[in-house]
Amino acid sequence: MARAAGPERRLLAVYTGGTIGMRSEGGVLVPGKGLAAVLRRLPMFHDEEYAQACQLPEDTLVLPPVSPDQRVIYTVLEWQPLLDSSDMTMAEWVQIAQTIERHYEQYHGFVVIHGTDTMAFAASMLSFVLENLQKPVILTGAQVPIHALWNDGRENLLGALLMAGHYLIPEVCLFFQKQLFRGNRATKVDSRRFAAFCSPNLPPLATVGADIIINQELVQKVRGKEPLLVHSRLERDVGVLRLYPGIPASLVRAFLQHPLKGVVLETFGSGNGPTEPELLQELRAASGRGVLILNCTHCLQGTVTSDYAAGAALADTGLVSGSDMTTEAALAKLAYVLGRLGLSLDDRKQLLAQDLRGEMTPLAAEPRPSLRGSPLGRQVAQFLSLSNNSQEFNAVWDALLPSLACAASHAGDLEALQALVETGSDLSTEDFNGQTPLHAAARAGHAGAVSMLLRRGMDVNARDSDGLSPLLLAVRGRHRGVIGLLRAAGACLSPQELEDAGTELCRLASRADGEGLQVWWQAGADLGQPGYDGHNALQVAESSGNLEVVTLLQSLKGRASASAPGPVSPHPGGAGSSPVVNAQIPGVGNVVGRASLSTRTPSFLSPVPRLAVLLAGRQILPQVRARQPYTTRSCHLRWSAVGLGEPLPHALVEGSVPEGNGPRLSAPLALYAEPQAVKVLGARVTHMAAFSQEPSPAVKTSEDPPPGPPRRLRLSGPNTSRCGILRWRDGEGTGWAKNAAGWG
């Protein structure tokens, strides 16, 4: 963080009242006048010799020098009358903002001395009222009056003056107990201790101790040179409603009546609330009348999500997620957004969901810059060029690699990834969150990076520490190209990831979000899965009268088995038991033992995407690279293709390869596919998904199915596909079956 330049830094200290200047009258504390005179008598706040030399006026003081070449001179502007912070309203906070506006060009920064009870509300409100702020505005106060022998007022006020005078932090901040917080992230948590404030979901911008430590990466950056803009029009008809167990719907109805225009709804946990139908109907009716309802958790830390059915039920009523905003920030944001003229209801909802002043953690972080050309990239390149095989070198590199690989993948930096590959690095490494580079690339929607990582043999179904797969991250980001690549490589959503998919599909259907439904369908989700109330997406769309969504769901339902083969349903055996496969196996008598369905690329085969035109009767020539020497006379490959942005059915490719060992095996392979697959021209083969040896000569095979019902085989591993090549073993040998259809 750059320090403020110039020999003199001039500040305006606006004294509005509060405990810091209070005096005891009749046994109670009341606002005390004449704060400037009190500070003048304290050497830590005023250098009288310097002031006389400069002939400063009575209301202007100067701090003792922190450095020999810079002074902080501050003027105390005392309100008449002084107010207890409990009496502060939006009108007074707008008045503070207008005071800053009038003196904006005369001073380098501003300190607002305010009572602690509503200081977090004031800081949040000022952060929205003051737009294009390029100078520090720091609020502070005290738990104990500055006149007391043991108090916190001196340190708090001195710290605020030093931070505003010596550092360029263009934000509305709150300084208390040696910490500088972003104003709209702070909340009061203690009525007696000196550490009265905290910032639950954002670290302090600065910490004062023997040294002043600035968290530079957290400080808001100045965007352009636009003049300061004060938004004095705020909507007063906003409120806060805290849910509690068993809250009557009649109380909610009474609270949401006219003239209320916006409400912060404090909910349980991660944004949950009662699912009592009458209460939900009251919220839905209020949203329908144009009342903006902002969903904020009453927990001190954490964010609002729709992970639970109770939270999804609230979201379906039209609530806007408040993410991790404090109640103070949410109320201020509502007043600001509703006070803006010329905006539609959807525009206002969009503004509420956006991070405007750093008040909330954005849902999607901006793509990281490329490693190439950056100072870090150059230093890493120099580090990699060192020929050092010491244990220290290897330890440092092992620590750096996960972060570098994930950063390059998140930025879609193919050159950086290739540079890591050329060093012999294993890109399947995990970072401290258990995420692989494939997770990072899928989250950011970089199809090129995803394709490259898949070619390197990355585990397409890897799970991070939260149990999330790259496919689910791509679904959340609605990256359809990435979803197609992952599905073609064999990716599937786990039962845990699909547990609440029905509720999410119902939510999308209620909002006529066709794109969201198509994304889940493309990822293999069952569109008929019911939500928390037993209804599925189609039923929700029909009850809502969304004919377009109904048509879409009906069309997708008809194409699901051909275009989007979904994950296998949980088998009836329960956790820990092997799924059962029913398959027609040509030429097989009594089968004894376990079988496996080949769905992932074995270690000896490296999948290589090849371009091919899918035409009826035409042959293609894909190349199969073996990681280890491999001998066989024939092979069977299961593959997937992507055409026109949609996955095609699995098809069987059969051919022969030359006998012998070699790093690369190639052969003309004849294509066998269902008719609907051949209709799509210009399709692109994206992944060779499985490899299987030829049938053992010791086993009799034929094209005719065996008499009697299909044999029931138990899989030795998880079954993640509904069709493919079934490799099996019995007491006499091994065998195989083409197009073995089954379920688990």
XYZ file of C-alpha atoms in Angstrom:
744
model
C 0.000 0.000 0.000
C 1.475 3.356 -1.059
C 1.847 5.882 1.729
C 0.315 9.302 1.266
C 2.747 11.810 -0.223
C 3.365 15.464 0.645
C 4.782 17.226 3.725
C 1.337 18.001 5.150
C -1.777 15.872 5.092
C -4.954 17.709 6.027
C -7.937 15.855 7.483
C -11.451 16.834 8.500
C -12.690 15.193 11.704
C -16.498 15.355 11.865
C -17.607 15.015 15.499
C -21.258 13.926 15.580
C -21.418 12.774 19.194
C -21.074 9.392 20.824
C -19.484 7.954 23.947
C -15.985 9.205 23.159
C -16.839 12.800 24.165
C -19.597 12.160 26.692
C -19.697 13.520 30.217
C -21.636 12.430 33.268
C -24.656 14.564 34.185
C -27.125 13.430 36.805
C -25.596 9.972 36.907
C -25.942 9.310 33.172
C -23.690 9.952 30.187
C -24.726 12.724 27.789
C -22.962 14.100 24.673
C -20.172 16.470 25.656
C -19.243 19.608 23.727
C -15.795 21.002 23.046
C -13.909 17.913 21.870
C -11.272 20.019 20.091
C -10.396 21.762 23.372
C -10.022 18.396 25.101
C -7.735 17.047 22.376
C -5.638 20.211 22.419
C -4.623 19.426 26.019
C -3.413 15.919 25.113
C 0.166 15.904 23.682
C -0.506 12.739 21.697
C -3.167 14.665 19.716
C -1.592 18.111 19.377
C 1.854 19.640 18.854
C 1.295 23.144 20.240
C 4.709 24.446 19.173
C 4.192 23.496 15.536
C 0.629 24.883 15.608
C 1.802 28.267 16.881
C 4.552 28.394 14.281
C 1.975 27.759 11.557
C -0.633 30.017 13.223
C -3.345 27.357 13.009
C -6.917 28.339 14.046
C -8.482 27.108 17.283
C -10.425 24.269 15.686
C -7.359 22.909 13.872
C -4.801 20.645 15.525
C -1.634 18.891 14.396
C -0.352 15.478 15.403
C 3.216 15.012 16.606
C 5.446 13.894 13.719
C 5.456 10.204 12.851
C 8.201 10.821 10.292
C 10.432 13.899 9.967
C 9.104 14.828 6.531
C 5.326 14.573 7.059
C 2.692 16.059 9.363
C -1.000 15.317 9.843
C -3.088 18.459 10.414
C -6.757 17.965 11.239
C -9.714 20.256 11.750
C -12.499 19.269 14.161
C -15.988 20.087 12.865
C -18.415 19.687 15.769
C -22.096 19.151 15.095
C -24.734 21.291 16.715
C -26.469 19.619 18.403
C -24.445 16.506 19.182
C -26.385 13.262 18.916
C -26.394 9.948 20.667
C -25.897 7.322 17.961
C -29.203 5.717 18.941
C -30.911 8.811 17.518
C -29.095 8.625 14.181
C -31.212 8.081 11.053
C -30.645 8.035 7.310
C -31.120 11.804 7.263
C -28.124 12.322 9.570
C -25.956 9.931 7.566
C -26.824 11.771 4.361
C -25.889 14.985 6.181
C -22.466 13.500 7.005
C -22.015 12.565 3.340
C -22.972 16.056 2.209
C -20.473 17.535 4.683
C -17.758 15.379 3.135
C -18.900 16.471 -0.325
C -18.657 20.190 0.562
C -15.109 19.834 1.906
C -13.949 17.069 -0.436
C -11.413 19.157 -2.347
C -9.967 20.839 0.767
C -8.872 17.708 2.636
C -6.942 14.536 1.917
C -9.137 12.351 4.116
C -11.995 12.313 6.617
C -12.560 10.902 10.093
C -16.134 10.590 11.395
C -16.420 10.409 15.196
C -19.625 8.487 15.843
C -21.347 6.531 18.598
C -20.692 2.801 18.564
C -24.275 1.535 18.841
C -25.145 2.378 15.221
C -21.649 2.887 13.836
C -21.827 -0.248 11.663
C -25.122 0.998 10.172
C -23.534 4.410 9.504
C -20.434 2.919 7.874
C -22.539 0.665 5.638
C -24.855 3.495 4.630
C -21.992 5.888 3.839
C -20.305 3.236 1.689
C -23.311 3.254 -0.662
C -24.111 6.964 -0.455
C -20.534 7.967 -1.401
C -19.831 6.801 -4.959
C -16.474 7.204 -6.749
C -14.726 7.717 -3.417
C -10.990 8.297 -3.876
C -10.076 9.365 -0.340
C -10.277 7.575 3.023
C -13.369 8.037 5.180
C -12.840 6.368 8.566
C -15.429 6.073 11.335
C -14.346 5.595 14.938
C -15.582 6.050 18.482
C -15.156 4.557 21.927
C -16.687 2.293 24.537
C -15.438 4.554 27.355
C -15.291 8.401 27.251
C -11.919 9.920 26.466
C -12.050 11.843 29.781
C -11.815 8.599 31.781
C -8.433 7.496 33.071
C -8.737 4.064 31.473
C -10.402 4.342 28.065
C -10.184 3.171 24.495
C -11.066 6.505 22.901
C -7.522 7.833 22.672
C -6.143 4.819 20.801
C -9.145 4.571 18.491
C -9.143 8.240 17.482
C -5.370 8.420 17.118
C -5.348 5.254 15.007
C -8.082 6.595 12.726
C -6.219 9.896 12.235
C -2.945 8.109 11.449
C -4.577 5.681 8.989
C -6.451 8.472 7.174
C -3.420 10.747 7.149
C -0.654 8.384 6.124
C -2.276 5.747 3.869
C -4.272 5.899 0.636
C -7.257 3.667 1.378
C -10.150 4.983 -0.771
C -12.952 3.328 1.191
C -15.413 3.946 3.975
C -13.737 2.157 6.891
C -14.235 1.585 10.586
C -11.256 1.720 12.954
C -11.567 0.110 16.366
C -9.179 -1.601 18.786
C -6.114 -1.502 16.515
C -7.955 -2.864 13.465
C -9.197 -1.159 10.308
C -12.295 -2.843 8.877
C -14.157 -2.252 5.645
C -17.152 -0.290 6.855
C -19.863 -2.388 5.219
C -18.303 -5.609 6.506
C -18.191 -4.655 10.188
C -20.727 -5.337 12.908
C -20.837 -4.666 16.636
C -20.459 -7.863 18.664
C -19.808 -6.675 22.240
C -21.333 -3.923 24.354
C -18.611 -3.796 27.015
C -15.250 -5.017 25.733
C -12.917 -2.679 23.872
C -12.876 -5.154 20.958
C -16.464 -4.221 20.183
C -16.418 -4.777 16.402
C -15.450 -7.563 14.070
C -15.578 -8.299 10.360
C -16.972 -11.852 10.175
C -16.455 -12.609 6.488
C -13.520 -10.381 5.511
C -10.151 -9.976 7.263
C -9.210 -6.488 8.508
C -7.819 -4.133 5.885
C -5.075 -3.130 8.320
C -3.774 -4.085 11.754
C -1.859 -1.698 14.010
C 0.823 -2.963 16.380
C 4.554 -2.400 16.561
C 4.154 -2.126 12.784
C 1.160 -1.176 10.668
C 0.288 -4.103 8.401
C -1.888 -3.284 5.380
C -3.652 -6.126 3.570
C -3.130 -4.450 0.238
C -4.869 -7.138 -1.801
C -8.121 -6.473 0.079
C -8.208 -2.700 -0.353
C -10.609 -1.461 -3.028
C -8.860 0.024 -6.046
C -9.761 3.427 -7.481
C -11.681 2.968 -10.744
C -11.117 5.998 -12.943
C -11.173 9.652 -11.928
C -14.895 10.358 -11.813
C -15.981 13.083 -9.363
C -17.495 12.180 -6.011
C -21.207 11.455 -6.285
C -23.463 11.587 -3.216
C -26.696 9.580 -3.401
C -28.903 11.520 -1.024
C -32.131 9.827 -2.123
C -32.633 6.777 0.101
C -35.730 4.679 0.645
C -36.803 4.900 4.295
C -39.552 2.249 4.084
C -37.257 -0.729 4.567
C -37.000 -3.040 7.547
C -35.501 -6.143 9.137
C -37.515 -9.261 9.991
C -35.805 -12.023 11.954
C -37.333 -15.473 11.584
C -37.705 -17.694 14.617
C -39.076 -21.217 15.009
C -42.843 -21.202 14.777
C -43.193 -17.601 13.612
C -46.876 -17.095 12.674
C -47.720 -16.382 9.062
C -50.076 -13.652 10.297
C -47.150 -11.771 11.844
C -45.191 -12.010 8.594
C -48.261 -10.799 6.691
C -48.657 -7.800 8.990
C -44.987 -6.878 8.693
C -44.957 -7.028 4.889
C -47.873 -4.656 4.395
C -47.744 -1.274 2.626
C -45.788 1.027 2.775
C -42.906 -1.458 3.215
C -40.841 -1.637 0.018
C -37.906 -3.770 1.081
C -36.999 -6.113 3.904
C -33.896 -7.908 5.125
C -35.080 -11.377 6.127
C -32.766 -12.874 8.743
C -32.984 -16.630 8.221
C -31.565 -19.710 9.896
C -28.159 -21.161 9.065
C -27.306 -20.933 5.388
C -30.495 -19.113 4.428
C -33.114 -21.601 5.603
C -36.552 -20.974 7.018
C -39.856 -22.667 7.839
C -41.507 -24.429 4.909
C -45.004 -23.900 6.305
C -47.132 -23.282 3.169
C -49.028 -20.277 4.542
C -45.807 -18.492 5.492
C -44.243 -19.212 2.101
C -47.370 -17.885 0.422
C -47.075 -14.595 2.338
C -43.487 -14.175 1.166
C -44.467 -15.083 -2.391
C -47.351 -12.601 -2.337
C -45.109 -9.809 -1.058
C -42.570 -10.521 -3.791
C -45.378 -10.435 -6.315
C -46.346 -6.956 -5.078
C -42.805 -5.739 -5.769
C -41.444 -5.907 -2.214
C -37.718 -6.672 -2.364
C -36.791 -9.375 0.154
C -33.091 -9.893 0.815
C -32.207 -13.230 2.413
C -29.389 -12.928 4.989
C -28.275 -15.465 7.550
C -28.528 -14.498 11.195
C -25.265 -16.386 11.783
C -22.220 -14.252 12.403
C -20.183 -16.043 9.741
C -21.064 -17.855 6.558
C -23.144 -17.258 3.472
C -26.617 -17.926 2.107
C -26.888 -20.978 -0.141
C -29.620 -23.248 -1.475
C -28.006 -26.471 -0.267
C -31.021 -27.405 1.856
C -34.605 -27.927 0.815
C -35.706 -25.329 3.376
C -33.446 -22.753 1.751
C -34.604 -23.710 -1.728
C -38.215 -23.304 -0.624
C -37.508 -19.723 0.441
C -35.636 -19.004 -2.787
C -38.665 -20.147 -4.772
C -40.753 -17.360 -3.212
C -38.690 -14.715 -5.013
C -36.118 -13.863 -2.354
C -32.756 -12.411 -3.396
C -29.711 -14.039 -1.843
C -27.775 -11.708 0.446
C -24.684 -13.915 0.201
C -22.450 -13.120 3.201
C -23.583 -9.532 3.818
C -24.111 -8.284 7.345
C -27.604 -7.161 8.263
C -26.362 -3.569 8.461
C -24.924 -3.711 4.944
C -28.022 -5.430 3.559
C -30.350 -2.784 5.004
C -28.184 0.031 3.656
C -28.016 -1.612 0.238
C -31.795 -1.981 0.113
C -32.287 1.704 0.954
C -29.746 2.695 -1.708
C -31.071 0.441 -4.489
C -34.707 1.344 -3.837
C -33.764 5.024 -3.822
C -32.353 4.845 -7.347
C -34.749 6.248 -9.941
C -35.621 4.743 -13.310
C -34.926 1.109 -12.422
C -37.231 -1.833 -12.991
C -37.825 -4.497 -10.368
C -35.486 -6.889 -12.182
C -32.805 -4.186 -12.359
C -33.052 -3.667 -8.618
C -32.829 -7.398 -7.934
C -29.779 -7.605 -10.154
C -28.094 -4.770 -8.261
C -28.876 -6.423 -4.929
C -27.232 -9.632 -6.105
C -24.078 -7.816 -7.282
C -21.100 -6.730 -5.218
C -21.260 -2.919 -5.463
C -18.953 -1.609 -2.710
C -17.138 -4.699 -1.477
C -20.060 -5.538 0.829
C -20.266 -9.175 -0.247
C -18.054 -11.902 -1.615
C -18.717 -12.224 -5.360
C -20.195 -15.572 -6.382
C -17.745 -15.929 -9.281
C -14.273 -14.581 -8.982
C -12.759 -12.829 -11.966
C -10.347 -14.954 -14.031
C -6.857 -14.747 -12.753
C -4.259 -13.119 -14.953
C -1.874 -15.232 -16.967
C 1.335 -16.367 -15.330
C 3.260 -15.429 -18.444
C 4.942 -12.074 -18.238
C 4.102 -11.521 -14.582
C 6.865 -11.017 -11.997
C 5.860 -14.290 -10.360
C 5.970 -16.073 -13.692
C 9.455 -14.765 -14.432
C 10.723 -15.735 -10.996
C 9.240 -19.204 -11.302
C 10.781 -19.572 -14.752
C 14.165 -18.607 -13.360
C 13.654 -21.016 -10.487
C 12.795 -23.850 -12.862
C 15.864 -23.213 -14.989
C 18.130 -24.024 -12.065
C 19.677 -27.451 -12.348
C 19.369 -28.476 -8.761
C 18.221 -31.883 -7.630
C 18.573 -31.231 -3.938
C 15.906 -32.257 -1.480
C 15.263 -28.599 -0.695
C 14.603 -27.867 -4.368
C 12.209 -30.782 -4.684
C 10.383 -29.834 -1.499
C 9.895 -26.251 -2.659
C 8.750 -27.379 -6.091
C 6.285 -29.883 -4.648
C 4.789 -27.074 -2.567
C 4.568 -24.683 -5.531
C 3.261 -27.070 -8.177
C -0.382 -27.452 -7.053
C -0.934 -23.704 -6.828
C 0.845 -23.011 -10.125
C -1.048 -25.721 -11.996
C -4.422 -24.624 -10.605
C -3.672 -20.951 -11.301
C -2.710 -21.679 -14.912
C -5.809 -23.850 -15.383
C -8.131 -21.235 -13.880
C -6.674 -18.630 -16.241
C -6.862 -20.971 -19.238
C -3.138 -20.459 -19.786
C -2.204 -23.360 -22.066
C 1.392 -22.205 -22.480
C 1.924 -22.173 -18.728
C 0.407 -25.642 -18.438
C 2.624 -26.902 -21.240
C 5.652 -25.401 -19.497
C 4.769 -27.353 -16.368
C 4.364 -30.519 -18.428
C 7.791 -30.032 -19.996
C 9.360 -29.984 -16.532
C 8.013 -33.477 -15.980
C 5.417 -32.292 -13.481
C 2.388 -34.369 -12.615
C -0.651 -32.195 -13.324
C -2.937 -34.485 -11.344
C -1.700 -32.881 -8.136
C -4.197 -31.467 -5.616
C -4.097 -28.142 -3.812
C -4.916 -27.587 -0.137
C -8.650 -27.747 -0.935
C -8.274 -31.069 -2.693
C -8.961 -29.459 -6.076
C -7.098 -30.550 -9.172
C -6.241 -28.349 -12.159
C -9.231 -29.951 -13.890
C -11.489 -28.537 -11.169
C -10.019 -25.070 -11.720
C -10.359 -25.203 -15.519
C -13.922 -26.541 -15.338
C -14.979 -23.893 -12.822
C -13.649 -21.110 -15.073
C -15.081 -22.640 -18.258
C -11.802 -22.975 -20.184
C -12.512 -25.751 -22.688
C -8.964 -25.682 -24.068
C -7.422 -26.278 -20.660
C -9.986 -28.994 -19.884
C -9.210 -30.767 -23.147
C -5.474 -30.578 -22.512
C -5.808 -31.935 -18.977
C -8.019 -34.790 -20.145
C -5.396 -35.736 -22.713
C -2.896 -35.889 -19.873
C -5.011 -38.552 -18.182
C -6.582 -36.447 -15.425
C -9.195 -38.208 -13.305
C -12.416 -36.851 -14.761
C -14.408 -37.801 -11.655
C -11.989 -36.506 -9.024
C -13.639 -35.061 -5.918
C -12.298 -32.141 -3.914
C -12.439 -31.818 -0.124
C -16.095 -30.736 -0.396
C -16.979 -33.745 -2.536
C -17.425 -31.658 -5.705
C -16.465 -32.928 -9.149
C -15.260 -30.891 -12.142
C -18.568 -31.703 -13.824
C -20.649 -30.129 -11.059
C -18.455 -27.016 -11.091
C -18.996 -26.733 -14.850
C -22.748 -27.144 -14.324
C -22.803 -24.357 -11.758
C -20.948 -22.105 -14.171
C -23.166 -23.204 -17.094
C -20.133 -23.973 -19.232
C -21.811 -26.234 -21.789
C -18.725 -26.786 -23.905
C -16.801 -27.978 -20.868
C -19.700 -30.189 -19.794
C -19.659 -31.857 -23.202
C -15.934 -32.578 -22.948
C -16.227 -33.987 -19.442
C -19.231 -36.155 -20.292
C -17.477 -37.489 -23.369
C -14.559 -38.433 -21.143
C -16.826 -40.422 -18.843
C -17.671 -37.832 -16.188
C -20.802 -38.356 -14.151
C -22.432 -36.685 -11.183
C -22.156 -38.657 -7.963
C -25.218 -39.704 -5.936
C -24.234 -37.090 -3.346
C -24.149 -34.361 -6.000
C -27.528 -35.493 -7.329
C -29.167 -35.730 -3.911
C -30.712 -32.252 -4.111
C -30.787 -32.012 -7.909
C -34.557 -32.446 -7.971
C -35.074 -29.367 -5.813
C -32.690 -27.357 -7.985
C -34.484 -28.486 -11.165
C -37.827 -27.446 -9.671
C -36.377 -24.061 -8.774
C -35.132 -23.569 -12.339
C -38.489 -24.631 -13.753
C -40.349 -22.188 -11.496
C -38.180 -19.384 -12.861
C -38.548 -20.499 -16.487
C -34.775 -20.986 -16.639
C -34.511 -23.199 -19.694
C -30.766 -22.808 -19.988
C -30.232 -24.072 -16.453
C -32.428 -27.105 -17.108
C -30.544 -27.928 -20.304
C -27.228 -27.707 -18.468
C -28.330 -30.223 -15.845
C -29.760 -32.475 -18.544
C -26.498 -32.321 -20.479
C -24.652 -33.327 -17.308
C -26.780 -36.452 -17.033
C -29.276 -35.458 -14.342
C -32.689 -37.105 -14.301
C -35.141 -34.315 -15.137
C -37.913 -36.324 -13.538
C -36.258 -36.376 -10.121
C -38.674 -34.926 -7.540
C -37.880 -31.949 -5.334
C -38.325 -31.556 -1.611
C -42.122 -31.505 -1.919
C -42.422 -34.553 -4.179
C -43.076 -32.586 -7.392
C -40.715 -32.693 -10.341
C -39.645 -29.920 -12.696
C -42.295 -30.740 -15.315
C -45.084 -30.567 -12.756
C -43.774 -27.255 -11.423
C -43.603 -25.828 -14.948
C -47.145 -26.997 -15.713
C -48.550 -25.523 -12.494
C -46.767 -22.231 -13.222
C -48.107 -22.084 -16.773
C -44.617 -21.951 -18.310
C -45.483 -23.586 -21.627
C -42.027 -23.079 -23.114
C -40.424 -24.872 -20.182
C -43.017 -27.657 -20.399
C -42.221 -28.146 -24.089
C -38.497 -28.088 -23.385
C -38.725 -30.646 -20.583
C -40.888 -32.951 -22.662
C -38.438 -32.784 -25.570
C -35.435 -33.391 -23.330
C -37.170 -36.272 -21.614
C -37.679 -37.931 -24.958
C -34.039 -37.516 -25.936
C -32.441 -38.279 -22.588
C -31.736 -41.953 -23.233
C -30.070 -41.211 -26.559
C -28.318 -37.943 -26.012
C -27.527 -37.679 -22.368
C -26.834 -41.059 -20.800
C -27.148 -40.418 -17.116
C -25.392 -41.923 -14.173
C -26.505 -45.280 -12.896
C -29.221 -45.185 -10.275
C -28.294 -46.388 -6.792
C -28.555 -50.176 -6.690
C -30.937 -51.835 -4.258
C -28.208 -53.624 -2.393
C -27.406 -50.563 -0.333
C -24.057 -49.032 0.525
C -21.125 -51.365 0.257
C -22.807 -54.030 -1.891
C -21.985 -54.759 -5.515
C -24.467 -53.676 -8.190
C -26.091 -56.330 -10.326
C -25.872 -56.224 -14.124
C -28.424 -57.953 -16.356
C -26.794 -58.622 -19.719
C -27.247 -60.812 -22.776
C -23.856 -62.497 -23.147
C -23.419 -64.361 -26.454
C -22.222 -67.931 -26.198
C -21.833 -68.016 -22.442
C -23.122 -70.872 -20.352
C -23.004 -70.807 -16.595
C -21.055 -67.767 -15.447
C -19.450 -68.029 -12.045
C -17.639 -65.115 -10.425
C -17.529 -61.353 -10.861
C -17.504 -59.200 -13.961
C -16.554 -55.588 -14.610
C -17.862 -52.997 -17.021
C -15.033 -51.052 -18.637
C -15.754 -47.335 -18.340
C -12.431 -45.641 -17.656
C -9.195 -45.543 -19.578
C -6.769 -48.166 -18.233
C -3.287 -47.110 -17.223
C -1.700 -48.474 -20.398
C -3.844 -46.376 -22.745
C -3.495 -42.637 -23.228
C -6.672 -41.121 -24.745
C -5.960 -39.011 -27.818
C -8.758 -36.864 -29.298
C -8.941 -37.114 -33.086
C -10.994 -35.184 -35.643
C -13.384 -37.315 -37.660
C -16.426 -36.859 -39.878
C -19.307 -39.065 -38.838
C -20.782 -40.405 -42.095
C -22.682 -43.615 -42.649
C -20.419 -46.326 -44.033
C -17.242 -44.267 -43.794
C -14.222 -45.519 -41.913
C -12.135 -43.429 -39.543
C -8.528 -43.824 -38.531
C -7.998 -42.908 -34.889
C -4.610 -43.468 -33.286
C -4.233 -45.280 -29.995
C -1.107 -44.559 -27.974
C 0.034 -47.165 -25.483
C 1.876 -45.994 -22.393
C 3.359 -49.456 -21.930
C 4.234 -52.150 -24.491
C 1.032 -53.962 -25.327
C 0.421 -56.925 -27.642
C -2.909 -58.061 -29.041
C -4.497 -59.109 -32.313
C -7.725 -57.163 -31.959
C -9.191 -54.483 -29.784
C -12.531 -53.001 -28.904
C -12.941 -49.334 -28.147
C -15.919 -47.571 -26.594
C -16.002 -43.918 -27.560
C -18.112 -40.811 -27.331
C -18.491 -37.965 -29.791
C -19.758 -34.437 -29.536
C -21.629 -32.794 -32.388
C -23.688 -29.632 -32.612
C -23.011 -28.962 -28.953
C -24.737 -32.148 -27.723
C -23.342 -35.549 -26.736
C -24.147 -38.457 -29.037
C -24.929 -42.043 -28.015
C -22.122 -44.387 -27.150
C -21.162 -46.544 -30.114
C -18.933 -49.561 -30.541
C -15.811 -49.425 -32.674
C -14.186 -52.718 -33.662
C -10.980 -53.299 -35.564
C -7.617 -55.022 -35.503
C -4.112 -53.872 -34.708
C -0.787 -55.361 -35.800
C 0.767 -57.969 -33.572
C 3.798 -56.893 -31.601
C 4.976 -54.255 -29.185
C 5.188 -50.547 -29.862
C 4.538 -47.140 -28.386
C 1.856 -46.323 -30.960
C -0.758 -48.675 -32.358
C -3.023 -47.600 -35.209
C -5.562 -49.424 -37.279
C -8.541 -48.735 -39.549
C -11.597 -49.094 -37.347
C -15.111 -49.616 -38.717
C -17.804 -47.527 -37.064
C -20.961 -49.132 -35.713
C -23.446 -46.626 -34.352
C -27.140 -46.168 -33.889
C -28.905 -44.396 -36.801
C -29.525 -41.211 -34.854
C -25.793 -40.872 -34.266
C -25.000 -41.081 -37.967
C -27.456 -38.298 -38.775
C -25.265 -35.662 -37.134
C -22.585 -34.586 -39.593
C -19.375 -32.883 -38.640
C -19.197 -34.531 -35.234
C -15.890 -34.602 -33.431
C -14.457 -37.624 -31.676
C -13.277 -36.245 -28.362
C -12.207 -39.186 -26.249
C -11.329 -42.860 -26.430
C -12.971 -44.004 -23.252
C -12.161 -47.707 -22.784
C -9.886 -50.456 -24.054
C -10.477 -54.185 -23.828
C -8.588 -57.279 -24.897
C -9.972 -59.735 -27.409
C -11.970 -62.742 -26.161
C -9.946 -65.627 -24.889
C -9.709 -68.479 -27.443
C -10.497 -70.916 -24.629
C -14.045 -69.602 -24.431
C -16.628 -70.469 -27.032
C -18.396 -67.397 -28.429
C -21.158 -66.926 -30.944
C -23.548 -64.255 -32.093
C -26.565 -66.185 -30.827
C -27.679 -65.464 -27.272
C -27.706 -68.369 -24.833
C -31.014 -70.010 -24.024
C -32.879 -68.921 -20.943
C -33.042 -65.583 -19.136
C -30.105 -63.143 -19.015
C -27.364 -63.982 -16.573
C -27.005 -61.809 -13.495
C -23.434 -60.724 -12.831
C -22.102 -58.729 -9.920
C -19.658 -55.958 -10.726
C -16.377 -55.820 -8.889
C -16.237 -52.031 -9.279
C -18.640 -49.112 -9.635
C -20.778 -49.141 -12.754
C -20.830 -45.694 -14.349
C -22.351 -46.386 -17.752
C -25.443 -48.025 -19.199
C -23.732 -49.485 -22.240
C -20.286 -50.543 -23.311
C -18.077 -53.616 -23.415
C -18.614 -56.145 -20.641
C -15.449 -57.983 -19.672
C -16.058 -61.010 -17.518
C -14.281 -63.936 -15.987
C -15.616 -67.361 -14.995
C -14.126 -70.590 -13.848
C -12.909 -71.514 -17.349
C -11.505 -68.291 -18.725
C -12.354 -64.764 -19.809
C -14.836 -63.444 -22.296
C -16.444 -60.299 -23.595
C -19.773 -59.060 -24.900
C -20.532 -56.212 -27.299
C -23.246 -53.692 -26.493
C -23.837 -55.233 -23.085
C -26.659 -53.160 -21.690
C -27.194 -53.141 -17.975
C -28.022 -51.184 -14.924
C -26.769 -51.129 -11.356
